[in-house]
Short mmCIF file of C-alpha atoms and ligand atoms in Angstrom, two decimals:
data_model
loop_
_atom_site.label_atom_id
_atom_site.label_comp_id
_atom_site.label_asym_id
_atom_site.label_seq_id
_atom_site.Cartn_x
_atom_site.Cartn_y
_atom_site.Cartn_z
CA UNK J 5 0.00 0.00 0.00
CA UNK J 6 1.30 3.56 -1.00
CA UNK J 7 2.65 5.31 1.95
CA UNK J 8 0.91 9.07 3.20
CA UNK J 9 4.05 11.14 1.76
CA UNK J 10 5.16 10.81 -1.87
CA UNK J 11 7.88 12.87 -3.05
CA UNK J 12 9.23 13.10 -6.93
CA UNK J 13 12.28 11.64 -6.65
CA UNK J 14 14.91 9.95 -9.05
CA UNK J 15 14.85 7.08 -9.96
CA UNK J 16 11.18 7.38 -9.38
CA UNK J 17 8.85 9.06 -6.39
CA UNK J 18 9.67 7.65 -2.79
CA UNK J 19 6.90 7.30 -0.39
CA UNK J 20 7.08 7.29 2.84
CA UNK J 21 5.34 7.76 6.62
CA UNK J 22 5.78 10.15 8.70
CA UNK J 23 6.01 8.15 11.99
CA UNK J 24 7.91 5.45 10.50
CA UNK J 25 10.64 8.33 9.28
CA UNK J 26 13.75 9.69 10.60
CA UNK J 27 15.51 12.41 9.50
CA UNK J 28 19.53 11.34 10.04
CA UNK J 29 21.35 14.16 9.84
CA UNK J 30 25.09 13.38 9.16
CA UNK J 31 28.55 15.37 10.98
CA UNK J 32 27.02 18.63 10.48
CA UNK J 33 30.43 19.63 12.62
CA UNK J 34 32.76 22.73 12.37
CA UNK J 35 35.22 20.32 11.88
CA UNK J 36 34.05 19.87 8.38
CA UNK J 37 32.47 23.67 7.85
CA UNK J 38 34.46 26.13 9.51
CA UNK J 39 38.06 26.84 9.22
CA UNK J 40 40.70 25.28 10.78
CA UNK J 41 38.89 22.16 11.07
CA UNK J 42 39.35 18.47 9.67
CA UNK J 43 37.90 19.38 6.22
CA UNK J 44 40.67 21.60 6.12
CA UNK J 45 43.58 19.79 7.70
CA UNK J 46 42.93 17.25 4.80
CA UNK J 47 43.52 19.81 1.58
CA UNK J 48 40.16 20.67 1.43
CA UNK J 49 38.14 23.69 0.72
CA UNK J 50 35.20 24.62 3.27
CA UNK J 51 32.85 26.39 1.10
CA UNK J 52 30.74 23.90 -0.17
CA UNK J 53 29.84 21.71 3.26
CA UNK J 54 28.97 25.50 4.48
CA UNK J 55 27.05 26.76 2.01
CA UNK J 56 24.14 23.85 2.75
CA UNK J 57 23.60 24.62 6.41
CA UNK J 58 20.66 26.79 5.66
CA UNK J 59 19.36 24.45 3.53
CA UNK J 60 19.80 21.80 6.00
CA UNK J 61 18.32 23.98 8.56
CA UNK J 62 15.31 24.44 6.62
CA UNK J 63 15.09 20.84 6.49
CA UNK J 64 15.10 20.38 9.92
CA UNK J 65 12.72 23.35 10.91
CA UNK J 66 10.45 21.30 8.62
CA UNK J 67 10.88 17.74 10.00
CA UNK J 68 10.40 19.20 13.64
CA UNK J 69 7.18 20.66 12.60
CA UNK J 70 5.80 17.44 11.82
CA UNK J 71 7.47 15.94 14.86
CA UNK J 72 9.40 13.31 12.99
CA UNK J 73 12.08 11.46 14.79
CA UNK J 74 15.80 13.74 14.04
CA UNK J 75 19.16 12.12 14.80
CA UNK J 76 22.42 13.98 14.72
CA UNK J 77 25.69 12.02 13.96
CA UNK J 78 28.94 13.12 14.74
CA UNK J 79 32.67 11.86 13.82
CA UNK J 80 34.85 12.03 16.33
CA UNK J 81 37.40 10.51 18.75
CA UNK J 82 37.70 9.54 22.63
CA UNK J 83 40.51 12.10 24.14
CA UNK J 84 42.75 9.44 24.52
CA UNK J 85 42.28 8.17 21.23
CA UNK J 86 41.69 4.58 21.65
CA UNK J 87 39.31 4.33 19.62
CA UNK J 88 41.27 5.27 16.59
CA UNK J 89 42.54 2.66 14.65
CA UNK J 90 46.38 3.33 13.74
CA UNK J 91 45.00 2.57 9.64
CA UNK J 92 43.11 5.70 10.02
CA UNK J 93 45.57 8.08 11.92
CA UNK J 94 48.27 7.07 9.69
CA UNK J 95 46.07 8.81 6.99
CA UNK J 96 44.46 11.36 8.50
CA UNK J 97 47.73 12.49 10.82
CA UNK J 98 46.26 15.83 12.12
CA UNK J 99 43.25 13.73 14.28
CA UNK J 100 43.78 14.49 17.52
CA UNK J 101 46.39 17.50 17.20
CA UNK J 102 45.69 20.84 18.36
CA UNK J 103 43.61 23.39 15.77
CA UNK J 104 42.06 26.48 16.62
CA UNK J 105 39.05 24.91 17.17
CA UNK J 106 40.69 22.48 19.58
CA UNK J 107 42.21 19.25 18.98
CA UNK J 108 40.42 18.02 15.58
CA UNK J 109 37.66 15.68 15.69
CA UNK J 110 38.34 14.60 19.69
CA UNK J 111 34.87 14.62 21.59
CA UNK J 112 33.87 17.21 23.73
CA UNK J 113 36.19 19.69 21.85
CA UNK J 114 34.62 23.20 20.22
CA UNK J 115 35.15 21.76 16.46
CA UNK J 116 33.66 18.40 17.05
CA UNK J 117 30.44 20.04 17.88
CA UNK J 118 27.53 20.62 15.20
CA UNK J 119 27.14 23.90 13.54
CA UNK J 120 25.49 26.39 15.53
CA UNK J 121 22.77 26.96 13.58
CA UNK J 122 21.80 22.83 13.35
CA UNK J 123 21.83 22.74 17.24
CA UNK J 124 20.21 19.55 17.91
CA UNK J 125 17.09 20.14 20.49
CA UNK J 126 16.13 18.57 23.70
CA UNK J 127 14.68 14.71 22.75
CA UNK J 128 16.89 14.39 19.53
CA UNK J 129 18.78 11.66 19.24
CA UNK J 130 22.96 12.36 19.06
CA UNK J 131 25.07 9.61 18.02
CA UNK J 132 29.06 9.87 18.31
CA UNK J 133 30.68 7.54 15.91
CA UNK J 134 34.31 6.60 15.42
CA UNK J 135 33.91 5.69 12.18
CA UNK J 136 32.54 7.30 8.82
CA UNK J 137 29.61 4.83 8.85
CA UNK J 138 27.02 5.80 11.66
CA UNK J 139 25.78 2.25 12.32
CA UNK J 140 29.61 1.11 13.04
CA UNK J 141 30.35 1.06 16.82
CA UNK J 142 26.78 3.10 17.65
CA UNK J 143 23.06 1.61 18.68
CA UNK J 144 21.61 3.78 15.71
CA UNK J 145 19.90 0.35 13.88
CA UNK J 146 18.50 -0.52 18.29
CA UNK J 147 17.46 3.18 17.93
CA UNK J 148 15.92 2.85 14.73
CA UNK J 149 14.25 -0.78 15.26
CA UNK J 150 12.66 0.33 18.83
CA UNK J 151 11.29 3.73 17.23
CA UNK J 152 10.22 1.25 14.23
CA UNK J 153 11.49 3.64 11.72
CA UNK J 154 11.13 2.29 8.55
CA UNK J 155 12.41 4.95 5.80
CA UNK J 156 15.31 7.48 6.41
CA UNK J 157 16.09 11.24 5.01
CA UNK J 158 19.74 11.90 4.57
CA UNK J 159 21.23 15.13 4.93
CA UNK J 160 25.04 16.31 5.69
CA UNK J 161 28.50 15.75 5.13
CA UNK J 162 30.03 14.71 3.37
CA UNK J 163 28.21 12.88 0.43
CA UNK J 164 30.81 10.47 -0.85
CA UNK J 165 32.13 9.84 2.15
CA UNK J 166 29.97 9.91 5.58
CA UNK J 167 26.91 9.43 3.70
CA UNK J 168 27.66 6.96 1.21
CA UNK J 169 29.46 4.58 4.03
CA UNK J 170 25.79 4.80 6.41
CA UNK J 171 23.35 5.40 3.23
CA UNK J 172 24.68 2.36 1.90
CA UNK J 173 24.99 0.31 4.90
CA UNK J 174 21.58 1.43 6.09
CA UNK J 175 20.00 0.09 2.50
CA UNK J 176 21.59 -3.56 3.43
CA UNK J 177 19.91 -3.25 6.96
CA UNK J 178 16.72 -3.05 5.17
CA UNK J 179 16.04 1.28 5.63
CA UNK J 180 14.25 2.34 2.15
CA UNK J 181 17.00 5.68 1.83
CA UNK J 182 16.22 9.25 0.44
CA UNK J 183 18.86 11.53 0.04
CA UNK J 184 18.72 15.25 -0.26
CA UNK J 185 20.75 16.68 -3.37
CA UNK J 186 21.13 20.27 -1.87
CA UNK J 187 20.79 18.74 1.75
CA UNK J 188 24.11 17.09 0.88
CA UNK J 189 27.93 18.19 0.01
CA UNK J 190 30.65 17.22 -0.28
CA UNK J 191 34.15 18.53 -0.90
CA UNK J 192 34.10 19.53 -4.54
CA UNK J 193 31.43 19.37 -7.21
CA UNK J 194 32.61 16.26 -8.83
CA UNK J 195 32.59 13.89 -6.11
CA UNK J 196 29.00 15.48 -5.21
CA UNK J 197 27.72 14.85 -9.37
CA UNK J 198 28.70 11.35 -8.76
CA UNK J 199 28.07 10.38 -5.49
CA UNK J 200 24.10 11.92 -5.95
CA UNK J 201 24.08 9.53 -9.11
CA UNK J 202 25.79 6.57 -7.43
CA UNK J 203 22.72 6.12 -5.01
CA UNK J 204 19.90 6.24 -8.00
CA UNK J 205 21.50 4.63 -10.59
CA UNK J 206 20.18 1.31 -11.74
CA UNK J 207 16.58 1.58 -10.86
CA UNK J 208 18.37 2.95 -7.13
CA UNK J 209 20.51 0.36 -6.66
CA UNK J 210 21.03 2.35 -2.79
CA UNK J 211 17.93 4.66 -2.44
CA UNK J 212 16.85 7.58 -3.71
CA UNK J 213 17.68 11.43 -4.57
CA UNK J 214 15.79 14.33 -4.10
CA UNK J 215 15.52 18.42 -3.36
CA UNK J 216 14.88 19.95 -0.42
CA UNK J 217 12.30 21.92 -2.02
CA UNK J 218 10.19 18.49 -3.01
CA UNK J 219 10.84 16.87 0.29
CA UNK J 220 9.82 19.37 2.09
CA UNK J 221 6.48 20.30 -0.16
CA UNK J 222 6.20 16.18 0.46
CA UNK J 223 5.46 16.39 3.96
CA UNK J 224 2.08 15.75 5.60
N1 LIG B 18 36.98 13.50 4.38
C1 LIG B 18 35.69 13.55 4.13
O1 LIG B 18 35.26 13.88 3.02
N2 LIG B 18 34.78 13.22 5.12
C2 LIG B 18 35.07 12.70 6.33
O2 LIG B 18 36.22 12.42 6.69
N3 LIG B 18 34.01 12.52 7.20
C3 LIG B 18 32.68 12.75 6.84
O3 LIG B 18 32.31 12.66 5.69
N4 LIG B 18 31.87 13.14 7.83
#
């Protein structure tokens, strides 16, 4: 039976409930949208990841309007880094050195936090994960099985990388995926082209794509 919420979507419209939704909101951290952060320490340029947090916002406002379920992820380390696997240090070298926003992508430090302006509120669900996937080392699928959340919205940073490694593990666990095209970004415009057609390529071999403006005109 066709769900309450339908949405044109590619490769075709995604339908979905509202109380059987979440909106997963992924690493929406100034490590990855302000300067001196991760994104940076890695060669990258900033402007992109920042340029969606109104978007993202708008999302959000949206979503909590209609009092679906929101979950915040976040990347980050213990301060004592044991829960960083030498593989990943040995290629991302600055984790855990000092930035101006702290020591980069440690817990509890200014530049592992969200964005100010995507603040999660009292009663949404904040998941700290070690890893680039958000199911890896976290009870986000307990979360999701208890609240019975069937279908997930995917928003954040970055697209080929945070979101592809839980978007794709969450369509294996059974979660019917749509991902927002301007919710999304990644480093540089390429790797965003790609990674958008990556999920909804052959018949959505991982989920779905979307705008914000048609998700949000979606919801009921
Ligand atoms: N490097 C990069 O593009 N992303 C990450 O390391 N983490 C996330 O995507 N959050």
């Amino acid at each position: 039976m066709m769900r309450t919420c339908v949405v044109k979507a590619k490769p075709f419209a995604f339908d979905y409930d509202v109380q059987k939704t979440a909106l997963l909101i992924i690493d929406m951290q100034r490590d990855f949208c302000e300067h001196g952060g991760f994104g940076e320490t890695l060669g990258n340029d900033i402007s992109l990841t920042k340029a969606i947090i109104p978007t993202v916002q708008s999302i959000l406002v949206a979503c909590r309007a209609k009092g679906m379920t929101i979950i915040h992820t976040r990347e980050g380390h213990q301060h004592d880094l044991s829960d960083l696997p030498p593989a990943k240090l040995r290629r991302s070298p600055a984790i855990g050195t000092l930035g101006p926003m702290g020591r980069i992508l440690v817990r509890g430090e200014y530049g592992h936090d969200f964005v100010y302006e995507l603040s999660p509120n009292k009663g949404e669900y904040v998941i700290d994960k070690p890893g680039k996937g958000a199911f890896y080392k976290t009870r986000l699928d307990a979360y999701l099985k208890r609240k019975k959340i069937e279908s997930l919205i995917v928003c954040g940073v970055t697209t080929h990388v945070c979101v592809h490694s839980t978007l794709r593990e969450a369509n294996d666990r059974g979660y019917e995926c749509l991902m927002i095209e301007d919710g999304t970004a990644a480093f540089d415009a390429l790797d965003q082209e790609a990674a958008i057609r990556m999920i909804h390529q052959q018949g959505g071999i991982f989920g779905w794509t979307t705008t914000a403006k048609s998700f949000i005109k979606s919801l009921k």
